[in-house]
Coordinates of C-alpha atoms in Angstrom, one line a residue:
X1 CA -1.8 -10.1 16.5
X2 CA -0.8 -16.4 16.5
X3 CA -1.2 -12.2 15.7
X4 CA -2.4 -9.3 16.7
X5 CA -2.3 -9.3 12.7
X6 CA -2.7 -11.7 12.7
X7 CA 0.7 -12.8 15.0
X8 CA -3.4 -12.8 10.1
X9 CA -1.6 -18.1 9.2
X10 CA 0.1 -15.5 8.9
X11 CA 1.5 -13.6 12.3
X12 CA -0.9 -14.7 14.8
X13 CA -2.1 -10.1 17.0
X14 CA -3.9 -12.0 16.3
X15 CA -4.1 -8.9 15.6
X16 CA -7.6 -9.0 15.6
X17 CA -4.7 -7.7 17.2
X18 CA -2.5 -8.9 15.6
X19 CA -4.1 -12.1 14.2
X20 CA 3.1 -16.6 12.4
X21 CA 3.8 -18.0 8.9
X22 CA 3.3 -21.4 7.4
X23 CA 1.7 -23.1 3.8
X24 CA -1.1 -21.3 3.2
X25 CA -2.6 -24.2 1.6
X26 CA -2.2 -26.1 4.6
X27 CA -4.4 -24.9 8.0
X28 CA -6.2 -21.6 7.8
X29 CA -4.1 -20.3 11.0
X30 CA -0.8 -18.4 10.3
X31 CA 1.2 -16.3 12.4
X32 CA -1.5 -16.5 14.9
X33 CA -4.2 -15.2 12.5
X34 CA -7.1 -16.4 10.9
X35 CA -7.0 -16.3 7.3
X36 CA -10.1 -13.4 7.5
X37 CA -7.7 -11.5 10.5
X38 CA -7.9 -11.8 13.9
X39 CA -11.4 -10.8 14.8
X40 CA -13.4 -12.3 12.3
X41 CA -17.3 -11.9 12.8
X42 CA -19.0 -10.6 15.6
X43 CA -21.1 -14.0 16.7
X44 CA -20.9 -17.7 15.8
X45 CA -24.8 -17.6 16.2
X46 CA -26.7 -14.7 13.8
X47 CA -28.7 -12.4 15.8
X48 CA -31.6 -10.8 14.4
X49 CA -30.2 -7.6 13.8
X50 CA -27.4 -9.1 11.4
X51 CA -29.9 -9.5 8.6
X52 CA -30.4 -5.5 8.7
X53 CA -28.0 -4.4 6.1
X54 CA -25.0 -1.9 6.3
X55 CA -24.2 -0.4 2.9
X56 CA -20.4 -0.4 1.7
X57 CA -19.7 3.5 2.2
X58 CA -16.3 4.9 0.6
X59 CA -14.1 8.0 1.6
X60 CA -11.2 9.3 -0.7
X61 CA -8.3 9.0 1.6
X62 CA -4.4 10.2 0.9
X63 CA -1.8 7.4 -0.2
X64 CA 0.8 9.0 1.3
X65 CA 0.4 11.1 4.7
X66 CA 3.7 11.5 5.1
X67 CA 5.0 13.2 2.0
X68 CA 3.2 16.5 1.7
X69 CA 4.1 16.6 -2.6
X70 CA 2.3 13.4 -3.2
X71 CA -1.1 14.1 -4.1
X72 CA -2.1 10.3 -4.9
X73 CA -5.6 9.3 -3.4
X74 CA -7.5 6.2 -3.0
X75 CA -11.2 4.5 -2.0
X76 CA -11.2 3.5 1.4
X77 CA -14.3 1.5 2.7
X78 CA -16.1 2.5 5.9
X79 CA -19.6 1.2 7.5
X80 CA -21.9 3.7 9.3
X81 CA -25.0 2.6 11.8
X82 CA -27.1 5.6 13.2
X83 CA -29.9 3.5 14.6
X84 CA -28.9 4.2 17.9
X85 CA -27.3 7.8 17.9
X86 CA -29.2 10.3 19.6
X87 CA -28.1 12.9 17.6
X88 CA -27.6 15.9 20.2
X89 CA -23.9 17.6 21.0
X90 CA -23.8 15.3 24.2
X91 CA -24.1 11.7 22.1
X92 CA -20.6 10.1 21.8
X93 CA -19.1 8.4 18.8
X94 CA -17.7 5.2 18.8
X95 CA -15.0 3.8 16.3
X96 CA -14.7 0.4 15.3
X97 CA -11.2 0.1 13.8
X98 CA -10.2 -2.1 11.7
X99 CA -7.3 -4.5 11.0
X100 CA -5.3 -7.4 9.2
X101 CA -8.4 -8.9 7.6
X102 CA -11.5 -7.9 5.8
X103 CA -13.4 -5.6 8.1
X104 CA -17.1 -7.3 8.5
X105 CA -20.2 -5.5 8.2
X106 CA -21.7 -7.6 10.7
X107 CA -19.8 -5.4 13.0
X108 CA -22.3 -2.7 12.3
X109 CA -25.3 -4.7 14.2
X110 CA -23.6 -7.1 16.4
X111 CA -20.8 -7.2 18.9
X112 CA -20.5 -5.7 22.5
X113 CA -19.8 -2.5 21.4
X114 CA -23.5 -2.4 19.7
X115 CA -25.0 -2.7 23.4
X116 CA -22.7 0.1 24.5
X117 CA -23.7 2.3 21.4
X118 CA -27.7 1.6 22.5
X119 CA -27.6 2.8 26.1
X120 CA -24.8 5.6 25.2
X121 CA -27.2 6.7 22.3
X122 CA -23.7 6.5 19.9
X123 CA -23.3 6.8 16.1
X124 CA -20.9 3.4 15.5
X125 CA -18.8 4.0 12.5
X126 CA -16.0 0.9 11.5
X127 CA -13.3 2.0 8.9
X128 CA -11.2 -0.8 7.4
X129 CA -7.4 -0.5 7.0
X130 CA -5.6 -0.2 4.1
X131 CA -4.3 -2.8 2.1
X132 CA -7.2 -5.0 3.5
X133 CA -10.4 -6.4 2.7
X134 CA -11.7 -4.1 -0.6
X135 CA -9.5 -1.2 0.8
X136 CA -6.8 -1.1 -2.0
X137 CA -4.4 1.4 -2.1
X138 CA -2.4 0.8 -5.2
X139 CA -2.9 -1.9 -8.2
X140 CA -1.4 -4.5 -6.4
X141 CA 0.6 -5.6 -3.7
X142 CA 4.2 -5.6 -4.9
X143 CA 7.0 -4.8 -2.1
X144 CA 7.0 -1.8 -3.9
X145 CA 3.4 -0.3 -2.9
X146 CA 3.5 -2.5 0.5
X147 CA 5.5 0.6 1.5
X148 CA 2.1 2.4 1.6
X149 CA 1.7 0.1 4.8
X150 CA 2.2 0.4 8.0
X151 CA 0.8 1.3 11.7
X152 CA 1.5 5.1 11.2
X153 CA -0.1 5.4 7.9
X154 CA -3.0 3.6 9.2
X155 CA -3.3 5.8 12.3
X156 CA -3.4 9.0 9.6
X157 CA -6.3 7.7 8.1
X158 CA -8.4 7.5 11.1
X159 CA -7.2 11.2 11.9
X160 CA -8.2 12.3 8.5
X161 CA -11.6 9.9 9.0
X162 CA -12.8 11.5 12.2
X163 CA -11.7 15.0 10.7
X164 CA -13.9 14.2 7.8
X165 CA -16.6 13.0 9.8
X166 CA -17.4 15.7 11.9
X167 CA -18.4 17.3 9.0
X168 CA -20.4 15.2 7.1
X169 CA -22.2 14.5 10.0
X170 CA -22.2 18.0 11.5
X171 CA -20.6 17.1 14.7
X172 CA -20.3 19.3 17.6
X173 CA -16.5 19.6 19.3
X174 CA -17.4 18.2 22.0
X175 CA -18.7 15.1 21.2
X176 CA -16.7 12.3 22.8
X177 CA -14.7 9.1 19.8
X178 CA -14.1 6.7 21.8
X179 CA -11.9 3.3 19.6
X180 CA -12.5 0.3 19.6
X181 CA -10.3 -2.5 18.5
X182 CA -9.3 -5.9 19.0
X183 CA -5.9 -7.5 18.4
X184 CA -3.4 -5.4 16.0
X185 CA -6.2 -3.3 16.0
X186 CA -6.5 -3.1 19.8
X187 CA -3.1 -1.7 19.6
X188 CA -3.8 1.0 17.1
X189 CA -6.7 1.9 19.1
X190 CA -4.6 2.8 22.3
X191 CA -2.4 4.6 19.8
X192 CA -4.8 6.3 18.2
X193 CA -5.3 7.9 21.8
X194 CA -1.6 8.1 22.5
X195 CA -1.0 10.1 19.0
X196 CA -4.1 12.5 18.5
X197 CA -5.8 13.3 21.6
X198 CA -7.7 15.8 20.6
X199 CA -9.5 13.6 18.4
X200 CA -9.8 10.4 20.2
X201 CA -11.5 11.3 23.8
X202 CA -10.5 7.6 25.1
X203 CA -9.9 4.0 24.0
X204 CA -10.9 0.4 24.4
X205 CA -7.6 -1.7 23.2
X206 CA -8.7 -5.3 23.4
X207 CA -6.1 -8.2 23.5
X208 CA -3.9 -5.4 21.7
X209 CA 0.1 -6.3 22.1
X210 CA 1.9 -2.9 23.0
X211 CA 5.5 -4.9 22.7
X212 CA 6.9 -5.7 19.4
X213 CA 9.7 -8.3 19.6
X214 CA 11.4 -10.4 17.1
X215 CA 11.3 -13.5 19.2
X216 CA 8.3 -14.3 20.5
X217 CA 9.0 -17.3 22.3
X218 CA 6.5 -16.2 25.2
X219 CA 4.0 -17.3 22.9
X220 CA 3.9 -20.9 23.1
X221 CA 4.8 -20.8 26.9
X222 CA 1.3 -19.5 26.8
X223 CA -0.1 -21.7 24.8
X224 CA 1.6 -24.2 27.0
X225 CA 0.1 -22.4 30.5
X226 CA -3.3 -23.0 29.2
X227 CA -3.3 -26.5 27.9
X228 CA -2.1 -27.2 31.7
X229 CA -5.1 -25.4 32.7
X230 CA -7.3 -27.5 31.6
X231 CA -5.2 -30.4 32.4
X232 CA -1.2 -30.9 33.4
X233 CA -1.0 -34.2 31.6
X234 CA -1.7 -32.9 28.2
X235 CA 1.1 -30.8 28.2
X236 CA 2.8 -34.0 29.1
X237 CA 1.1 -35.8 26.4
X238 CA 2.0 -33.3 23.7
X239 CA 5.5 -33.1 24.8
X240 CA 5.5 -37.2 24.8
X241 CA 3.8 -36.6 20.8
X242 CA 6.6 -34.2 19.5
X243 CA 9.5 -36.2 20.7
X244 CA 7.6 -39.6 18.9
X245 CA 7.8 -37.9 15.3
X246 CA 11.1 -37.2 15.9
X247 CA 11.9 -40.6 16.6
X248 CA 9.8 -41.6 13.4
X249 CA 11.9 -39.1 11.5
X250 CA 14.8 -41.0 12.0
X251 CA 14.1 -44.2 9.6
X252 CA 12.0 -44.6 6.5
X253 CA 9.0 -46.9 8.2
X254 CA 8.6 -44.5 10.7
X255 CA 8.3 -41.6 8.0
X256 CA 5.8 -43.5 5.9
X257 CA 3.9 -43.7 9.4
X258 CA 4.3 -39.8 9.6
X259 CA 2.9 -39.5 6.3
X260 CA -0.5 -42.0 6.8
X261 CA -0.8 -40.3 10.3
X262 CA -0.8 -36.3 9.4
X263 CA -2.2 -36.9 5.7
X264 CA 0.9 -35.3 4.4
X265 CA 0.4 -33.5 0.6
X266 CA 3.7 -35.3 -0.1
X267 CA 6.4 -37.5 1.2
X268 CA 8.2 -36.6 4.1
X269 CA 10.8 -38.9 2.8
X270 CA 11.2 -35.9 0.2
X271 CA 11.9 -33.2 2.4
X272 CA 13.9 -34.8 5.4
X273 CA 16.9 -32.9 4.5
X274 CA 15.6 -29.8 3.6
X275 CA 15.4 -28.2 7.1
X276 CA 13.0 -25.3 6.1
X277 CA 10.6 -27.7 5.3
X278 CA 10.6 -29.4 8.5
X279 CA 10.7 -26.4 10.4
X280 CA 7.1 -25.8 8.6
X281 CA 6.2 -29.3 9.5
X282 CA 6.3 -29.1 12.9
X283 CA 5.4 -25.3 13.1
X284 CA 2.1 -26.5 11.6
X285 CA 1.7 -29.3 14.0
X286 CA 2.4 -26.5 16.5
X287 CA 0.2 -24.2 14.9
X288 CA -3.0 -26.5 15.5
X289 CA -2.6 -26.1 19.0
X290 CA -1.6 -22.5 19.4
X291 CA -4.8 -21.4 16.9
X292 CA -7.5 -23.5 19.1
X293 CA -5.6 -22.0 21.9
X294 CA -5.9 -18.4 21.1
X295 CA -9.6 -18.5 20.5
X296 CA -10.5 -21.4 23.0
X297 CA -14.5 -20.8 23.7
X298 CA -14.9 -17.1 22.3
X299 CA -18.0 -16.5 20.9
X300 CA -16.6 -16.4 17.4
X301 CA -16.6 -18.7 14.8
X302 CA -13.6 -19.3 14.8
X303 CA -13.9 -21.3 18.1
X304 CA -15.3 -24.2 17.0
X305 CA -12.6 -26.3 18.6
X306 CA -12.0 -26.2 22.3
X307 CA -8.4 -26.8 24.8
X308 CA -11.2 -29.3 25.9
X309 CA -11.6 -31.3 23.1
X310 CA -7.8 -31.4 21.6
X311 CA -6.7 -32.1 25.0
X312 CA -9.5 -34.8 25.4
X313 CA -8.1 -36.7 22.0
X314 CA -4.7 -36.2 23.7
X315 CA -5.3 -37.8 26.6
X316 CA -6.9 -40.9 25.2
X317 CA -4.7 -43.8 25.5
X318 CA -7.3 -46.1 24.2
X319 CA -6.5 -44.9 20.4
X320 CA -2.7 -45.3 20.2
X321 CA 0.3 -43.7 21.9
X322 CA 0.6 -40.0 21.8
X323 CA 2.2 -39.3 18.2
X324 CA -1.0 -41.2 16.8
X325 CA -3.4 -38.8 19.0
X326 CA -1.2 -35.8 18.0
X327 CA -1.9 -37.1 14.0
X328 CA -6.1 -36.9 14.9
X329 CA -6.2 -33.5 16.2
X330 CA -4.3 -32.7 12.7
X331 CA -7.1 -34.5 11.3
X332 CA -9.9 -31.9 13.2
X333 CA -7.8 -29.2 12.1
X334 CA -7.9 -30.0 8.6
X335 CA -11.4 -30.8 8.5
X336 CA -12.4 -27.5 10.1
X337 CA -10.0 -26.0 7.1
X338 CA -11.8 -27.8 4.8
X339 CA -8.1 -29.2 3.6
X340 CA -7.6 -32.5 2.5
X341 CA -4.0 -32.9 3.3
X342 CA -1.0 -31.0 5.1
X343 CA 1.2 -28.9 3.0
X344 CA 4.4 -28.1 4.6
X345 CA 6.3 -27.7 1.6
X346 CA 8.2 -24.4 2.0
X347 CA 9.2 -22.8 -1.6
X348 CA 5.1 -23.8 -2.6
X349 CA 4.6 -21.6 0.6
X350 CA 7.1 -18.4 -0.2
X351 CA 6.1 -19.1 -4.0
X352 CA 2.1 -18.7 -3.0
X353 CA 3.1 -16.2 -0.2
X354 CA 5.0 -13.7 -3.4
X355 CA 1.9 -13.3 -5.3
X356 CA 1.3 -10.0 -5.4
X357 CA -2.5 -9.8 -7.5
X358 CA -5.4 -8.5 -5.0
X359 CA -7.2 -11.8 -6.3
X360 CA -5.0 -14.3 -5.2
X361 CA -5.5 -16.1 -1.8
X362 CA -2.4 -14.7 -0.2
X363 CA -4.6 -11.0 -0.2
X364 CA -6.9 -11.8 1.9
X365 CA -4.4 -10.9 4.3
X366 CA -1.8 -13.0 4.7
X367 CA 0.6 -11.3 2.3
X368 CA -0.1 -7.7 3.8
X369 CA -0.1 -8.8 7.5
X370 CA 3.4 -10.8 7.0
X371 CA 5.0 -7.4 5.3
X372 CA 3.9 -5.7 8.5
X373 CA 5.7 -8.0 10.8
X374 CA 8.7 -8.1 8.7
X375 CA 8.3 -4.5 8.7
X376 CA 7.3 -3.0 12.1
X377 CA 6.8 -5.9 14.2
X378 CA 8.0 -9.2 14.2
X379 CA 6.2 -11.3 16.9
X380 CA 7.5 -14.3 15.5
X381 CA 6.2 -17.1 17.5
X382 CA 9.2 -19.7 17.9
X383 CA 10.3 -22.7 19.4
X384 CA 14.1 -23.4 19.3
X385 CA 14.7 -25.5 22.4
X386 CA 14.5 -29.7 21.5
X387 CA 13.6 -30.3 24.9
X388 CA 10.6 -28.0 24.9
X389 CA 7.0 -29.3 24.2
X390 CA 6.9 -28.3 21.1
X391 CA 10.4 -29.5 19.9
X392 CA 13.0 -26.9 18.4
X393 CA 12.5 -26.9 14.9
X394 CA 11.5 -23.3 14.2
X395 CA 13.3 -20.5 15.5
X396 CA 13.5 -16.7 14.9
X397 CA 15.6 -17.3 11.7
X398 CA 12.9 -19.5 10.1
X399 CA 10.7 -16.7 10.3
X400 CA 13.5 -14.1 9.1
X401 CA 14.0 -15.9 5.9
X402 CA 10.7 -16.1 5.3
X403 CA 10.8 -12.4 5.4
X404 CA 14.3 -12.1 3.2
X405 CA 12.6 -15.1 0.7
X406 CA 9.1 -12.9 0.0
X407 CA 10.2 -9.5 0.4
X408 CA 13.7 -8.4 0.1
X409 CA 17.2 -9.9 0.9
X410 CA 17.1 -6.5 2.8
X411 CA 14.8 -7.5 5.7
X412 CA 17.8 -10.0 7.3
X413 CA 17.7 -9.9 11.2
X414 CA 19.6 -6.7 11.2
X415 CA 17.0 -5.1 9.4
X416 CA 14.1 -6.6 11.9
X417 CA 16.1 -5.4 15.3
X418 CA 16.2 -2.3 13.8
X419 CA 12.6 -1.7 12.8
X420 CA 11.0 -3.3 15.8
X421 CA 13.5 -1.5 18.2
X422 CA 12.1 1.9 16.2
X423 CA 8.2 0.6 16.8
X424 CA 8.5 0.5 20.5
X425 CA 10.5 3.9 20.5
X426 CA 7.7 5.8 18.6
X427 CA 4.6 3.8 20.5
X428 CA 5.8 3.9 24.1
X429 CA 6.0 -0.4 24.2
X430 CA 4.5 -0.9 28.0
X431 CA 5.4 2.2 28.9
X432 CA 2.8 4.6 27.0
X433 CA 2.9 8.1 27.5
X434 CA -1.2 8.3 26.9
X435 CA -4.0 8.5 29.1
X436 CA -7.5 7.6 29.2
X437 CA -7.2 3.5 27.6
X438 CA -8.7 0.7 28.8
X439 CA -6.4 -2.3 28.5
X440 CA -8.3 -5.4 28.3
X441 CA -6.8 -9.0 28.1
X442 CA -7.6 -12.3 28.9
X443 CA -5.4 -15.2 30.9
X444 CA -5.7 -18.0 28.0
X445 CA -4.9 -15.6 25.0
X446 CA -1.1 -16.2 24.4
X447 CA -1.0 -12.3 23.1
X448 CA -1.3 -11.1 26.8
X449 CA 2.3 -11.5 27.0
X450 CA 3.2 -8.7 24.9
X451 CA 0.2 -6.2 26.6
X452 CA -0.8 -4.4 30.1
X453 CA -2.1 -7.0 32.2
X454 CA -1.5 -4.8 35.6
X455 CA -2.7 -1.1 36.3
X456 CA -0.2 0.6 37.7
X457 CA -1.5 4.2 36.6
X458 CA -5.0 4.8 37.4
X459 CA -5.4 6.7 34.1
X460 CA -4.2 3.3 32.4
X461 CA -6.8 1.0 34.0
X462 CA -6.5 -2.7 32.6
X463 CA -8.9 -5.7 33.2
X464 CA -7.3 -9.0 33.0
X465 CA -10.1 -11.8 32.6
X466 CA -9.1 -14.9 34.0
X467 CA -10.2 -17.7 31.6
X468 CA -10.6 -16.5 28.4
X469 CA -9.0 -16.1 25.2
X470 CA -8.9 -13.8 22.0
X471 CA -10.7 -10.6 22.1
X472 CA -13.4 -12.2 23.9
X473 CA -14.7 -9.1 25.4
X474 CA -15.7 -7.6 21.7
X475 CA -17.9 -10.7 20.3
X476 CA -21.9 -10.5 21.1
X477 CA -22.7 -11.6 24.6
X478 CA -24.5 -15.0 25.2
X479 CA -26.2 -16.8 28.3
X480 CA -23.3 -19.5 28.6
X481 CA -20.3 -16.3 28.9
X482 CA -18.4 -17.0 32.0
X483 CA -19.3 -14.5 35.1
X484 CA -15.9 -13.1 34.4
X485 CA -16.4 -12.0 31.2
X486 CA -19.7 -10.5 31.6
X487 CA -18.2 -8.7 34.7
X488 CA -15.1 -7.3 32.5
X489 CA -18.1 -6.2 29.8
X490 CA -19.9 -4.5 32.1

């Protein structure tokens, strides 16, 4: 899903699900995800079973599922660990699944579903998604061969996987696959289940979003819920902050001052009239908040920076009035992207954003993971009212043309009412005729908006974790975990 995938900066799920757009060049968080997807790795701290290795496997998967005359195959890249597998018609499989990043072999030895794999005696098998990580399809990534992605073709892989994979490793019918996933991939794990249930016995769908939705303005009314958790007056403070720059907007002093206090790349004297660029601005002043929100103490490494600590800086008036403290936690943010200045320039962004070679920084995900919400999903996380915290620079069209300026002229907002309304008819939205998932979500994660947060059908259980974020139920368990969470674990 900021997605999950991801919505990878770009869309945030997440994602992990799903985990949306601004300069790329700028903070390593667009569109709600982490420039290496939602997830990331399993642990900020190395256990000693990472340093066992897990060898990059490969199985010749169809480019096409859905066109029975197109024989066209490819290399997809899967990780296998047996150390734990019993090995007898009773031992389950679990599947790892993954999503809008690079799929981590560190997976393989680390994670909660590790521990569930050693008492359940299961072979743990993780197959990354096409058009990510070194899973490539087709020569490159043109719009042309991004038609190869989406949700359903990713969902025939996995049935042609676990097809093939009962064979190779001589697998009795009635061993149990059980999916696992986090983020977008939390959602194609309960629809794995939902679409082949004779292959997938049951799912765990972490911080998976079930709605897609062009606006996603619930987002940042999230975010907003869980700065006010910590404490009410730094919602107050950031609100105070936003409504500063634009007062400093209005006159060249005060944009100077912008410039010196957010380390701009260039002048925002430049760009003041050229709205697109200040709707990246202040979607990227947004954006710092919304990515420390979303993985706010998980044990990732991500998290590095807490609600705690921005809203600390926030709240202290000893260091200037609010618009200077909103200018330092731009300055964390860019040190933890090892980035030097703020790049909110927005043609540099679509121009970086329509390279199309699998070397180029744009493929580590965020070019595949914006198609995909352009394409299936949306969750375009906005802010359109001025009075709000976050100010009203970037609504649903900024994110639209975004989608019409990469991709095609085609993809207007017609197009994305259209293809999200045809995502929730074929998935079920929060309605899924399935059985036999495990919803999980937690409180502070801004993605639980657009998931199952109540059980209202006991054969669609859900746990909702009260103060946590991202997929915090997948990452390796450690002493300082919140009773909650290692309740919802076990």
């Amino acid at each position: 899903m900021h997605f999950i995938g991801g919505v990878p900066r770009p869309l945030g799920l997440g994602l992990l699900l799903l985990g949306l757009i601004a300069p790329i060049s700028g903070l390593g968080f667009r569109r709600g995800k982490l420039d290496r997807g939602f997830l990331g790795e399993p642990s900020k701290i190395p256990t000693l079973q990472r340093s066992l290795e897990s060898e990059d496997l490969w199985f010749e998967q169809k480019l096409d599922h859905f066109k029975a005359s197109d024989g066209r195959t490819w290399q997809q890249r899967y990780f296998v660990n047996a150390d734990y597998y019993r090995n007898d018609s009773s031992a389950p499989i679990f599947l790892m699944i993954g999503g809008e990043g690079e799929a981590s072999a560190k997976w393989m030895r680390e994670g909660a579903w590790v521990h569930y794999a050693e008492h359940f005696g299961a072979l743990c098998l993780q197959l990354e998604h096409r058009f990510y990580g070194k899973s490539h399809p087709t020569a490159d990534l043109s719009t042309e061969n991004l038609h190869y992605l989406s949700s359903e073709q990713a969902l025939e892989d996995l049935a042609s996987f676990v097809t093939a994979m009962k064979v190779k490793f001589n697998l009795a019918d009635g061993q149990k696959w059980i999916a696992f996933g986090g983020s977008y991939p939390g959602s194609l794990a309960a629809w794995a289940r939902e679409k082949y249930p004779k292959l997938i016995y049951g799912s765990i769908s972490s911080s998976g979003p079930l709605l897609a939705e062009v606006d996603f303005r619930e987002y940042f009314e999230v975010v907003k819920a869980s700065l006010a958790a910590y404490k009410p007056e730094c919602v107050e403070a950031v609100t105070r902050s936003f409504a500063q720059v634009e007062i400093l907007l209005k006159h060249m002093i005060g944009q100077r001052s912008l410039d010196e206090k957010f380390k701009t790349c260039t002048p925002i004297k430049d760009s003041i009239e050229n709205d697109l660029d200040m709707a990246n601005f202040f979607e990227n002043l947004a954006g710092n908040f919304a990515g420390v929100v979303q993985y706010n103490k998980d044990n990732s490494p991500h998290a590095t920076i807490t609600i705690d600590d921005v809203c600390d800086v926030m709240l202290n008036t000893t260091v200037g009035p609010p618009v200077t403290r909103l200018g330092l936690v731009n300055d964390m943010l860019l040190k933890e992207s090892n980035t030097t200045c703020l790049d909110y320039k927005y043609e540099k962004m679509v121009a970086d954003m329509k390279n199309v070679s699998w070397d180029s920084e744009t493929a580590k995900g965020m070019r595949q993971w914006t198609y995909q919400t352009c394409h299936e999903f949306g969750f375009y996380q906005t802010s359109d009212n001025q009075a709000d915290t976050f100010g009203g620079r970037f609504g649903v069209d900024f994110f639209i043309r975004q989608c019409m300026d990469v991709f095609s002229k085609n993809m207007d907002a017609k197009f994305l009412d259209l293809v999200v309304s045809a995502t929730n008819e074929n998935y079920g939205a929060l309605k899924p005729k399935t059985t036999n998932v495990l919803y999980v979500h937690g409180s502070i994660d801004p993605w639980h908006a657009l998931g199952l947060v109540k059980t209202s059908n006991r054969s669609l259980p859900t746990i909702y974790i009260e103060g946590t974020a991202h997929c915090a139920n997948m990452y390796e368990p450690v002493k300082t975990d919140p009773p909650q969470l290692v309740a919802a674990r076990n």
